[in-house]
mmCIF file with all atom_site columns, C-alpha atoms in Angstrom:
data_model
loop_
_atom_site.group_PDB
_atom_site.id
_atom_site.type_symbol
_atom_site.label_atom_id
_atom_site.label_alt_id
_atom_site.label_comp_id
_atom_site.label_asym_id
_atom_site.label_entity_id
_atom_site.label_seq_id
_atom_site.pdbx_PDB_ins_code
_atom_site.Cartn_x
_atom_site.Cartn_y
_atom_site.Cartn_z
_atom_site.occupancy
_atom_site.B_iso_or_equiv
_atom_site.pdbx_formal_charge
_atom_site.auth_seq_id
_atom_site.auth_comp_id
_atom_site.auth_asym_id
_atom_site.auth_atom_id
_atom_site.pdbx_PDB_model_num
ATOM 1   C CA . UNK A 1 1   ? -2.115  -27.860 24.750 1.00 59.00 ? 750 UNK A CA 1
ATOM 2   C CA . UNK A 1 2   ? -1.400  -24.050 24.005 1.00 66.00 ? 751 UNK A CA 1
ATOM 3   C CA . UNK A 1 3   ? -0.879  -24.720 20.148 1.00 72.00 ? 752 UNK A CA 1
ATOM 4   C CA . UNK A 1 4   ? -3.751  -27.227 19.993 1.00 72.00 ? 753 UNK A CA 1
ATOM 5   C CA . UNK A 1 5   ? -6.285  -25.760 21.909 1.00 79.00 ? 754 UNK A CA 1
ATOM 6   C CA . UNK A 1 6   ? -7.817  -22.216 22.754 1.00 86.00 ? 755 UNK A CA 1
ATOM 7   C CA . UNK A 1 7   ? -6.516  -22.716 26.334 1.00 90.00 ? 756 UNK A CA 1
ATOM 8   C CA . UNK A 1 8   ? -3.734  -20.602 27.431 1.00 94.00 ? 757 UNK A CA 1
ATOM 9   C CA . UNK A 1 9   ? -1.072  -19.483 30.278 1.00 95.00 ? 758 UNK A CA 1
ATOM 10  C CA . UNK A 1 10  ? -1.203  -16.945 32.272 1.00 97.00 ? 759 UNK A CA 1
ATOM 11  C CA . UNK A 1 11  ? 0.801   -15.657 35.400 1.00 98.00 ? 760 UNK A CA 1
ATOM 12  C CA . UNK A 1 12  ? -0.394  -14.784 38.811 1.00 97.00 ? 761 UNK A CA 1
ATOM 13  C CA . UNK A 1 13  ? 1.692   -12.081 39.044 1.00 98.00 ? 762 UNK A CA 1
ATOM 14  C CA . UNK A 1 14  ? 4.897   -10.384 37.425 1.00 98.00 ? 763 UNK A CA 1
ATOM 15  C CA . UNK A 1 15  ? 7.593   -7.563  39.042 1.00 98.00 ? 764 UNK A CA 1
ATOM 16  C CA . UNK A 1 16  ? 7.507   -4.100  38.229 1.00 97.00 ? 765 UNK A CA 1
ATOM 17  C CA . UNK A 1 17  ? 10.896  -4.353  37.068 1.00 94.00 ? 766 UNK A CA 1
ATOM 18  C CA . UNK A 1 18  ? 11.872  -4.688  33.348 1.00 91.00 ? 767 UNK A CA 1
ATOM 19  C CA . UNK A 1 19  ? 15.207  -4.760  33.107 1.00 88.00 ? 768 UNK A CA 1
ATOM 20  C CA . UNK A 1 20  ? 17.200  -8.227  33.867 1.00 85.00 ? 769 UNK A CA 1
ATOM 21  C CA . UNK A 1 21  ? 19.098  -7.786  37.070 1.00 81.00 ? 770 UNK A CA 1
ATOM 22  C CA . UNK A 1 22  ? 19.639  -7.871  40.806 1.00 83.00 ? 771 UNK A CA 1
ATOM 23  C CA . UNK A 1 23  ? 15.851  -9.107  41.427 1.00 86.00 ? 772 UNK A CA 1
ATOM 24  C CA . UNK A 1 24  ? 16.167  -11.789 43.881 1.00 91.00 ? 773 UNK A CA 1
ATOM 25  C CA . UNK A 1 25  ? 12.365  -13.709 44.448 1.00 90.00 ? 774 UNK A CA 1
ATOM 26  C CA . UNK A 1 26  ? 10.982  -11.351 41.258 1.00 93.00 ? 775 UNK A CA 1
ATOM 27  C CA . UNK A 1 27  ? 9.491   -12.963 37.845 1.00 96.00 ? 776 UNK A CA 1
ATOM 28  C CA . UNK A 1 28  ? 10.053  -10.516 35.172 1.00 97.00 ? 777 UNK A CA 1
ATOM 29  C CA . UNK A 1 29  ? 6.938   -10.011 32.753 1.00 98.00 ? 778 UNK A CA 1
ATOM 30  C CA . UNK A 1 30  ? 9.755   -11.045 30.094 1.00 96.00 ? 779 UNK A CA 1
ATOM 31  C CA . UNK A 1 31  ? 10.457  -14.850 32.159 1.00 96.00 ? 780 UNK A CA 1
ATOM 32  C CA . UNK A 1 32  ? 6.837   -15.217 32.152 1.00 97.00 ? 781 UNK A CA 1
ATOM 33  C CA . UNK A 1 33  ? 6.207   -14.192 28.080 1.00 97.00 ? 782 UNK A CA 1
ATOM 34  C CA . UNK A 1 34  ? 9.610   -17.047 27.861 1.00 96.00 ? 783 UNK A CA 1
ATOM 35  C CA . UNK A 1 35  ? 7.877   -19.876 28.877 1.00 96.00 ? 784 UNK A CA 1
ATOM 36  C CA . UNK A 1 36  ? 5.142   -19.585 27.006 1.00 95.00 ? 785 UNK A CA 1
ATOM 37  C CA . UNK A 1 37  ? 2.705   -17.300 29.298 1.00 97.00 ? 786 UNK A CA 1
ATOM 38  C CA . UNK A 1 38  ? 0.134   -15.052 27.277 1.00 97.00 ? 787 UNK A CA 1
ATOM 39  C CA . UNK A 1 39  ? -1.655  -13.312 29.796 1.00 98.00 ? 788 UNK A CA 1
ATOM 40  C CA . UNK A 1 40  ? -0.695  -12.180 33.918 1.00 99.00 ? 789 UNK A CA 1
ATOM 41  C CA . UNK A 1 41  ? -3.046  -11.183 36.496 1.00 99.00 ? 790 UNK A CA 1
ATOM 42  C CA . UNK A 1 42  ? -2.118  -7.807  38.268 1.00 99.00 ? 791 UNK A CA 1
ATOM 43  C CA . UNK A 1 43  ? -3.293  -5.989  41.302 1.00 98.00 ? 792 UNK A CA 1
ATOM 44  C CA . UNK A 1 44  ? -5.157  -9.126  42.779 1.00 97.00 ? 793 UNK A CA 1
ATOM 45  C CA . UNK A 1 45  ? -7.140  -7.961  45.660 1.00 95.00 ? 794 UNK A CA 1
ATOM 46  C CA . UNK A 1 46  ? -4.614  -10.445 48.049 1.00 94.00 ? 795 UNK A CA 1
ATOM 47  C CA . UNK A 1 47  ? -1.654  -8.549  46.662 1.00 96.00 ? 796 UNK A CA 1
ATOM 48  C CA . UNK A 1 48  ? -3.015  -5.301  47.585 1.00 97.00 ? 797 UNK A CA 1
ATOM 49  C CA . UNK A 1 49  ? -4.224  -6.662  50.677 1.00 94.00 ? 798 UNK A CA 1
ATOM 50  C CA . UNK A 1 50  ? -1.573  -9.140  52.037 1.00 95.00 ? 799 UNK A CA 1
ATOM 51  C CA . UNK A 1 51  ? 1.743   -7.284  50.043 1.00 96.00 ? 800 UNK A CA 1
ATOM 52  C CA . UNK A 1 52  ? 0.557   -3.571  50.169 1.00 97.00 ? 801 UNK A CA 1
ATOM 53  C CA . UNK A 1 53  ? 0.489   -3.136  46.428 1.00 97.00 ? 802 UNK A CA 1
ATOM 54  C CA . UNK A 1 54  ? -0.520  0.343   45.509 1.00 98.00 ? 803 UNK A CA 1
ATOM 55  C CA . UNK A 1 55  ? -2.353  1.484   42.155 1.00 98.00 ? 804 UNK A CA 1
ATOM 56  C CA . UNK A 1 56  ? 1.283   3.441   41.264 1.00 98.00 ? 805 UNK A CA 1
ATOM 57  C CA . UNK A 1 57  ? 2.604   -0.765  41.855 1.00 98.00 ? 806 UNK A CA 1
ATOM 58  C CA . UNK A 1 58  ? 0.152   -2.054  39.854 1.00 99.00 ? 807 UNK A CA 1
ATOM 59  C CA . UNK A 1 59  ? 0.527   0.667   36.862 1.00 98.00 ? 808 UNK A CA 1
ATOM 60  C CA . UNK A 1 60  ? 4.577   -0.642  36.609 1.00 98.00 ? 809 UNK A CA 1
ATOM 61  C CA . UNK A 1 61  ? 3.439   -4.079  36.709 1.00 98.00 ? 810 UNK A CA 1
ATOM 62  C CA . UNK A 1 62  ? 0.716   -3.285  33.743 1.00 98.00 ? 811 UNK A CA 1
ATOM 63  C CA . UNK A 1 63  ? 3.504   -1.221  32.029 1.00 98.00 ? 812 UNK A CA 1
ATOM 64  C CA . UNK A 1 64  ? 6.121   -4.038  32.330 1.00 98.00 ? 813 UNK A CA 1
ATOM 65  C CA . UNK A 1 65  ? 3.888   -6.472  31.143 1.00 98.00 ? 814 UNK A CA 1
ATOM 66  C CA . UNK A 1 66  ? 2.460   -4.951  28.156 1.00 98.00 ? 815 UNK A CA 1
ATOM 67  C CA . UNK A 1 67  ? 5.994   -4.292  27.358 1.00 97.00 ? 816 UNK A CA 1
ATOM 68  C CA . UNK A 1 68  ? 6.692   -7.801  27.451 1.00 97.00 ? 817 UNK A CA 1
ATOM 69  C CA . UNK A 1 69  ? 3.917   -8.872  24.730 1.00 97.00 ? 818 UNK A CA 1
ATOM 70  C CA . UNK A 1 70  ? 1.792   -9.962  27.675 1.00 98.00 ? 819 UNK A CA 1
ATOM 71  C CA . UNK A 1 71  ? -2.073  -9.408  27.986 1.00 98.00 ? 820 UNK A CA 1
ATOM 72  C CA . UNK A 1 72  ? -3.176  -7.928  31.345 1.00 99.00 ? 821 UNK A CA 1
ATOM 73  C CA . UNK A 1 73  ? -6.143  -9.331  33.862 1.00 99.00 ? 822 UNK A CA 1
ATOM 74  C CA . UNK A 1 74  ? -6.193  -6.002  36.153 1.00 99.00 ? 823 UNK A CA 1
ATOM 75  C CA . UNK A 1 75  ? -8.115  -6.967  38.792 1.00 99.00 ? 824 UNK A CA 1
ATOM 76  C CA . UNK A 1 76  ? -9.880  -4.150  40.545 1.00 99.00 ? 825 UNK A CA 1
ATOM 77  C CA . UNK A 1 77  ? -12.697 -4.462  43.583 1.00 98.00 ? 826 UNK A CA 1
ATOM 78  C CA . UNK A 1 78  ? -13.878 -2.807  46.627 1.00 97.00 ? 827 UNK A CA 1
ATOM 79  C CA . UNK A 1 79  ? -13.868 -4.018  50.527 1.00 94.00 ? 828 UNK A CA 1
ATOM 80  C CA . UNK A 1 80  ? -17.186 -4.596  52.355 1.00 91.00 ? 829 UNK A CA 1
ATOM 81  C CA . UNK A 1 81  ? -16.923 -1.231  54.588 1.00 92.00 ? 830 UNK A CA 1
ATOM 82  C CA . UNK A 1 82  ? -16.343 0.968   51.226 1.00 96.00 ? 831 UNK A CA 1
ATOM 83  C CA . UNK A 1 83  ? -19.407 -0.605  49.620 1.00 94.00 ? 832 UNK A CA 1
ATOM 84  C CA . UNK A 1 84  ? -21.083 -0.096  52.966 1.00 93.00 ? 833 UNK A CA 1
ATOM 85  C CA . UNK A 1 85  ? -19.772 3.464   53.021 1.00 97.00 ? 834 UNK A CA 1
ATOM 86  C CA . UNK A 1 86  ? -21.494 3.915   49.285 1.00 97.00 ? 835 UNK A CA 1
ATOM 87  C CA . UNK A 1 87  ? -18.047 4.516   47.720 1.00 98.00 ? 836 UNK A CA 1
ATOM 88  C CA . UNK A 1 88  ? -17.695 1.349   46.001 1.00 98.00 ? 837 UNK A CA 1
ATOM 89  C CA . UNK A 1 89  ? -17.558 3.090   42.234 1.00 98.00 ? 838 UNK A CA 1
ATOM 90  C CA . UNK A 1 90  ? -15.232 6.203   43.537 1.00 98.00 ? 839 UNK A CA 1
ATOM 91  C CA . UNK A 1 91  ? -12.896 2.837   44.641 1.00 98.00 ? 840 UNK A CA 1
ATOM 92  C CA . UNK A 1 92  ? -13.104 1.318   41.390 1.00 99.00 ? 841 UNK A CA 1
ATOM 93  C CA . UNK A 1 93  ? -12.670 3.871   39.223 1.00 98.00 ? 842 UNK A CA 1
ATOM 94  C CA . UNK A 1 94  ? -9.929  5.265   41.106 1.00 98.00 ? 843 UNK A CA 1
ATOM 95  C CA . UNK A 1 95  ? -8.231  1.725   40.895 1.00 99.00 ? 844 UNK A CA 1
ATOM 96  C CA . UNK A 1 96  ? -8.891  1.837   37.187 1.00 98.00 ? 845 UNK A CA 1
ATOM 97  C CA . UNK A 1 97  ? -7.243  5.423   37.060 1.00 98.00 ? 846 UNK A CA 1
ATOM 98  C CA . UNK A 1 98  ? -4.179  4.479   39.136 1.00 98.00 ? 847 UNK A CA 1
ATOM 99  C CA . UNK A 1 99  ? -3.530  1.179   37.095 1.00 98.00 ? 848 UNK A CA 1
ATOM 100 C CA . UNK A 1 100 ? -4.104  2.090   33.439 1.00 97.00 ? 849 UNK A CA 1
ATOM 101 C CA . UNK A 1 101 ? -2.141  5.073   33.958 1.00 96.00 ? 850 UNK A CA 1
ATOM 102 C CA . UNK A 1 102 ? 0.046   6.149   30.956 1.00 94.00 ? 851 UNK A CA 1
ATOM 103 C CA . UNK A 1 103 ? -1.374  3.712   28.736 1.00 94.00 ? 852 UNK A CA 1
ATOM 104 C CA . UNK A 1 104 ? -2.058  4.220   24.754 1.00 90.00 ? 853 UNK A CA 1
ATOM 105 C CA . UNK A 1 105 ? -5.133  3.792   23.081 1.00 87.00 ? 854 UNK A CA 1
ATOM 106 C CA . UNK A 1 106 ? -3.756  0.950   21.191 1.00 91.00 ? 855 UNK A CA 1
ATOM 107 C CA . UNK A 1 107 ? -2.638  -0.634  24.900 1.00 96.00 ? 856 UNK A CA 1
ATOM 108 C CA . UNK A 1 108 ? -6.580  -1.085  25.650 1.00 95.00 ? 857 UNK A CA 1
ATOM 109 C CA . UNK A 1 109 ? -6.540  -3.884  22.967 1.00 95.00 ? 858 UNK A CA 1
ATOM 110 C CA . UNK A 1 110 ? -4.134  -6.032  25.463 1.00 98.00 ? 859 UNK A CA 1
ATOM 111 C CA . UNK A 1 111 ? -6.374  -4.937  28.691 1.00 98.00 ? 860 UNK A CA 1
ATOM 112 C CA . UNK A 1 112 ? -8.706  -7.533  30.656 1.00 99.00 ? 861 UNK A CA 1
ATOM 113 C CA . UNK A 1 113 ? -10.334 -5.815  33.617 1.00 99.00 ? 862 UNK A CA 1
ATOM 114 C CA . UNK A 1 114 ? -11.779 -8.330  36.504 1.00 99.00 ? 863 UNK A CA 1
ATOM 115 C CA . UNK A 1 115 ? -13.955 -7.035  38.769 1.00 98.00 ? 864 UNK A CA 1
ATOM 116 C CA . UNK A 1 116 ? -13.356 -8.587  42.775 1.00 96.00 ? 865 UNK A CA 1
ATOM 117 C CA . UNK A 1 117 ? -15.625 -7.368  45.249 1.00 95.00 ? 866 UNK A CA 1
ATOM 118 C CA . UNK A 1 118 ? -13.577 -8.506  48.329 1.00 93.00 ? 867 UNK A CA 1
ATOM 119 C CA . UNK A 1 119 ? -16.231 -8.554  50.458 1.00 90.00 ? 868 UNK A CA 1
ATOM 120 C CA . UNK A 1 120 ? -17.459 -11.271 48.884 1.00 85.00 ? 869 UNK A CA 1
ATOM 121 C CA . UNK A 1 121 ? -13.913 -13.177 48.375 1.00 79.00 ? 870 UNK A CA 1
ATOM 122 C CA . UNK A 1 122 ? -13.735 -16.330 50.898 1.00 69.00 ? 871 UNK A CA 1
ATOM 123 C CA . UNK A 1 123 ? -16.600 -14.615 53.420 1.00 71.00 ? 872 UNK A CA 1
ATOM 124 C CA . UNK A 1 124 ? -19.204 -16.824 52.976 1.00 66.00 ? 873 UNK A CA 1
ATOM 125 C CA . UNK A 1 125 ? -21.033 -13.177 51.764 1.00 74.00 ? 874 UNK A CA 1
ATOM 126 C CA . UNK A 1 126 ? -22.036 -13.355 47.733 1.00 76.00 ? 875 UNK A CA 1
ATOM 127 C CA . UNK A 1 127 ? -22.755 -10.668 45.329 1.00 89.00 ? 876 UNK A CA 1
ATOM 128 C CA . UNK A 1 128 ? -25.864 -11.346 43.218 1.00 94.00 ? 877 UNK A CA 1
ATOM 129 C CA . UNK A 1 129 ? -25.649 -11.338 39.551 1.00 96.00 ? 878 UNK A CA 1
ATOM 130 C CA . UNK A 1 130 ? -27.463 -7.751  39.872 1.00 97.00 ? 879 UNK A CA 1
ATOM 131 C CA . UNK A 1 131 ? -24.689 -6.616  41.966 1.00 96.00 ? 880 UNK A CA 1
ATOM 132 C CA . UNK A 1 132 ? -22.122 -7.803  39.779 1.00 97.00 ? 881 UNK A CA 1
ATOM 133 C CA . UNK A 1 133 ? -23.543 -6.593  36.952 1.00 98.00 ? 882 UNK A CA 1
ATOM 134 C CA . UNK A 1 134 ? -23.798 -3.195  38.325 1.00 98.00 ? 883 UNK A CA 1
ATOM 135 C CA . UNK A 1 135 ? -20.417 -2.766  38.627 1.00 98.00 ? 884 UNK A CA 1
ATOM 136 C CA . UNK A 1 136 ? -19.557 -4.443  35.284 1.00 99.00 ? 885 UNK A CA 1
ATOM 137 C CA . UNK A 1 137 ? -21.672 -1.912  33.526 1.00 99.00 ? 886 UNK A CA 1
ATOM 138 C CA . UNK A 1 138 ? -20.044 0.668   35.553 1.00 99.00 ? 887 UNK A CA 1
ATOM 139 C CA . UNK A 1 139 ? -16.591 -0.251  34.806 1.00 99.00 ? 888 UNK A CA 1
ATOM 140 C CA . UNK A 1 140 ? -17.688 -0.180  30.858 1.00 98.00 ? 889 UNK A CA 1
ATOM 141 C CA . UNK A 1 141 ? -18.993 3.493   31.477 1.00 98.00 ? 890 UNK A CA 1
ATOM 142 C CA . UNK A 1 142 ? -15.515 4.519   32.907 1.00 98.00 ? 891 UNK A CA 1
ATOM 143 C CA . UNK A 1 143 ? -13.980 3.108   29.612 1.00 97.00 ? 892 UNK A CA 1
ATOM 144 C CA . UNK A 1 144 ? -16.513 4.729   27.154 1.00 97.00 ? 893 UNK A CA 1
ATOM 145 C CA . UNK A 1 145 ? -16.259 8.149   29.051 1.00 96.00 ? 894 UNK A CA 1
ATOM 146 C CA . UNK A 1 146 ? -12.541 7.798   29.285 1.00 95.00 ? 895 UNK A CA 1
ATOM 147 C CA . UNK A 1 147 ? -11.404 6.242   26.150 1.00 95.00 ? 896 UNK A CA 1
ATOM 148 C CA . UNK A 1 148 ? -14.267 5.416   23.699 1.00 95.00 ? 897 UNK A CA 1
ATOM 149 C CA . UNK A 1 149 ? -17.386 3.819   22.822 1.00 97.00 ? 898 UNK A CA 1
ATOM 150 C CA . UNK A 1 150 ? -15.356 1.119   20.668 1.00 96.00 ? 899 UNK A CA 1
ATOM 151 C CA . UNK A 1 151 ? -13.028 1.132   23.759 1.00 96.00 ? 900 UNK A CA 1
ATOM 152 C CA . UNK A 1 152 ? -15.694 0.096   26.015 1.00 97.00 ? 901 UNK A CA 1
ATOM 153 C CA . UNK A 1 153 ? -17.488 -2.368  23.583 1.00 97.00 ? 902 UNK A CA 1
ATOM 154 C CA . UNK A 1 154 ? -14.415 -4.476  23.058 1.00 97.00 ? 903 UNK A CA 1
ATOM 155 C CA . UNK A 1 155 ? -13.674 -4.696  26.897 1.00 98.00 ? 904 UNK A CA 1
ATOM 156 C CA . UNK A 1 156 ? -13.470 -7.815  28.394 1.00 98.00 ? 905 UNK A CA 1
ATOM 157 C CA . UNK A 1 157 ? -14.793 -7.677  31.811 1.00 99.00 ? 906 UNK A CA 1
ATOM 158 C CA . UNK A 1 158 ? -14.439 -10.621 34.253 1.00 99.00 ? 907 UNK A CA 1
ATOM 159 C CA . UNK A 1 159 ? -16.069 -11.528 37.314 1.00 97.00 ? 908 UNK A CA 1
ATOM 160 C CA . UNK A 1 160 ? -14.123 -12.994 40.245 1.00 94.00 ? 909 UNK A CA 1
ATOM 161 C CA . UNK A 1 161 ? -16.321 -13.215 43.735 1.00 87.00 ? 910 UNK A CA 1
ATOM 162 C CA . UNK A 1 162 ? -16.692 -16.522 44.783 1.00 88.00 ? 911 UNK A CA 1
ATOM 163 C CA . UNK A 1 163 ? -17.374 -18.369 41.674 1.00 93.00 ? 912 UNK A CA 1
ATOM 164 C CA . UNK A 1 164 ? -18.772 -21.243 42.075 1.00 93.00 ? 913 UNK A CA 1
ATOM 165 C CA . UNK A 1 165 ? -20.872 -23.954 39.320 1.00 95.00 ? 914 UNK A CA 1
ATOM 166 C CA . UNK A 1 166 ? -24.179 -22.989 41.517 1.00 94.00 ? 915 UNK A CA 1
ATOM 167 C CA . UNK A 1 167 ? -23.830 -19.340 40.691 1.00 94.00 ? 916 UNK A CA 1
ATOM 168 C CA . UNK A 1 168 ? -21.780 -19.342 36.887 1.00 96.00 ? 917 UNK A CA 1
ATOM 169 C CA . UNK A 1 169 ? -24.589 -19.610 35.183 1.00 97.00 ? 918 UNK A CA 1
ATOM 170 C CA . UNK A 1 170 ? -26.776 -16.725 36.773 1.00 97.00 ? 919 UNK A CA 1
ATOM 171 C CA . UNK A 1 171 ? -23.441 -14.668 36.434 1.00 96.00 ? 920 UNK A CA 1
ATOM 172 C CA . UNK A 1 172 ? -22.852 -15.304 32.803 1.00 97.00 ? 921 UNK A CA 1
ATOM 173 C CA . UNK A 1 173 ? -26.479 -14.170 32.060 1.00 97.00 ? 922 UNK A CA 1
ATOM 174 C CA . UNK A 1 174 ? -25.796 -10.518 32.433 1.00 98.00 ? 923 UNK A CA 1
ATOM 175 C CA . UNK A 1 175 ? -25.050 -8.354  29.766 1.00 98.00 ? 924 UNK A CA 1
ATOM 176 C CA . UNK A 1 176 ? -21.627 -6.889  30.773 1.00 99.00 ? 925 UNK A CA 1
ATOM 177 C CA . UNK A 1 177 ? -20.087 -9.917  32.257 1.00 98.00 ? 926 UNK A CA 1
ATOM 178 C CA . UNK A 1 178 ? -17.803 -11.843 29.784 1.00 98.00 ? 927 UNK A CA 1
ATOM 179 C CA . UNK A 1 179 ? -16.211 -14.384 31.822 1.00 97.00 ? 928 UNK A CA 1
ATOM 180 C CA . UNK A 1 180 ? -14.871 -15.148 35.406 1.00 97.00 ? 929 UNK A CA 1
ATOM 181 C CA . UNK A 1 181 ? -11.883 -15.132 36.981 1.00 96.00 ? 930 UNK A CA 1
ATOM 182 C CA . UNK A 1 182 ? -12.280 -18.262 39.169 1.00 95.00 ? 931 UNK A CA 1
ATOM 183 C CA . UNK A 1 183 ? -10.354 -18.409 42.370 1.00 89.00 ? 932 UNK A CA 1
ATOM 184 C CA . UNK A 1 184 ? -10.945 -20.955 45.187 1.00 88.00 ? 933 UNK A CA 1
ATOM 185 C CA . UNK A 1 185 ? -12.928 -23.546 43.222 1.00 90.00 ? 934 UNK A CA 1
ATOM 186 C CA . UNK A 1 186 ? -10.340 -24.003 40.450 1.00 92.00 ? 935 UNK A CA 1
ATOM 187 C CA . UNK A 1 187 ? -8.517  -25.729 43.151 1.00 93.00 ? 936 UNK A CA 1
ATOM 188 C CA . UNK A 1 188 ? -11.100 -29.003 42.137 1.00 94.00 ? 937 UNK A CA 1
ATOM 189 C CA . UNK A 1 189 ? -10.934 -30.284 38.611 1.00 95.00 ? 938 UNK A CA 1
ATOM 190 C CA . UNK A 1 190 ? -14.627 -31.413 38.656 1.00 95.00 ? 939 UNK A CA 1
ATOM 191 C CA . UNK A 1 191 ? -15.741 -28.056 40.417 1.00 95.00 ? 940 UNK A CA 1
ATOM 192 C CA . UNK A 1 192 ? -14.031 -26.118 37.860 1.00 95.00 ? 941 UNK A CA 1
ATOM 193 C CA . UNK A 1 193 ? -15.037 -28.061 35.111 1.00 95.00 ? 942 UNK A CA 1
ATOM 194 C CA . UNK A 1 194 ? -18.655 -27.676 35.939 1.00 96.00 ? 943 UNK A CA 1
ATOM 195 C CA . UNK A 1 195 ? -17.886 -23.881 35.935 1.00 96.00 ? 944 UNK A CA 1
ATOM 196 C CA . UNK A 1 196 ? -16.189 -24.071 32.467 1.00 95.00 ? 945 UNK A CA 1
ATOM 197 C CA . UNK A 1 197 ? -18.935 -26.159 30.919 1.00 94.00 ? 946 UNK A CA 1
ATOM 198 C CA . UNK A 1 198 ? -21.565 -24.601 32.235 1.00 93.00 ? 947 UNK A CA 1
ATOM 199 C CA . UNK A 1 199 ? -23.666 -23.993 29.491 1.00 89.00 ? 948 UNK A CA 1
ATOM 200 C CA . UNK A 1 200 ? -23.098 -27.626 28.503 1.00 87.00 ? 949 UNK A CA 1
ATOM 201 C CA . UNK A 1 201 ? -25.429 -29.069 31.453 1.00 71.00 ? 950 UNK A CA 1
#
């Protein structure tokens, strides 16, 4: 499938370690690459919440993945409490700063950002396409300010907050939403197929 289509394999996580050794239970980025993966997700909200991953750990994973020639899908997003406090942009900006620390301009070619509004994942609440667009546009502005307009324009930003067949078209109609990081809906083939083929229905 990898060689005959535009489908690529991604890991859902990788270790902060880069050297082979006694890291029982860890999956090195190099291992993912060796079994054919081209991408890896780092900083997913569940990893941050359930396994207490810090921005520093996320950054180490980014660096490990890039060193192993993997493309990185860096997840960022705010909680409901943070959104209600009016600090959503500050939180996301901080996660971008921490996750991308010490990366070079050339590394940015292999970085994809996924915005996950934590308050809209598995809660029954969903971000409107307009709310998602607002944060995606902010993320692109952050890249323009910190790197360059070119880096911002070339950045791919995915939306990952309860993406479903009935909201994918509205999300994808937004200017700064380049794709989706699909969670629960990807567990059912028919649901996932509708999302993938949303523009053909």
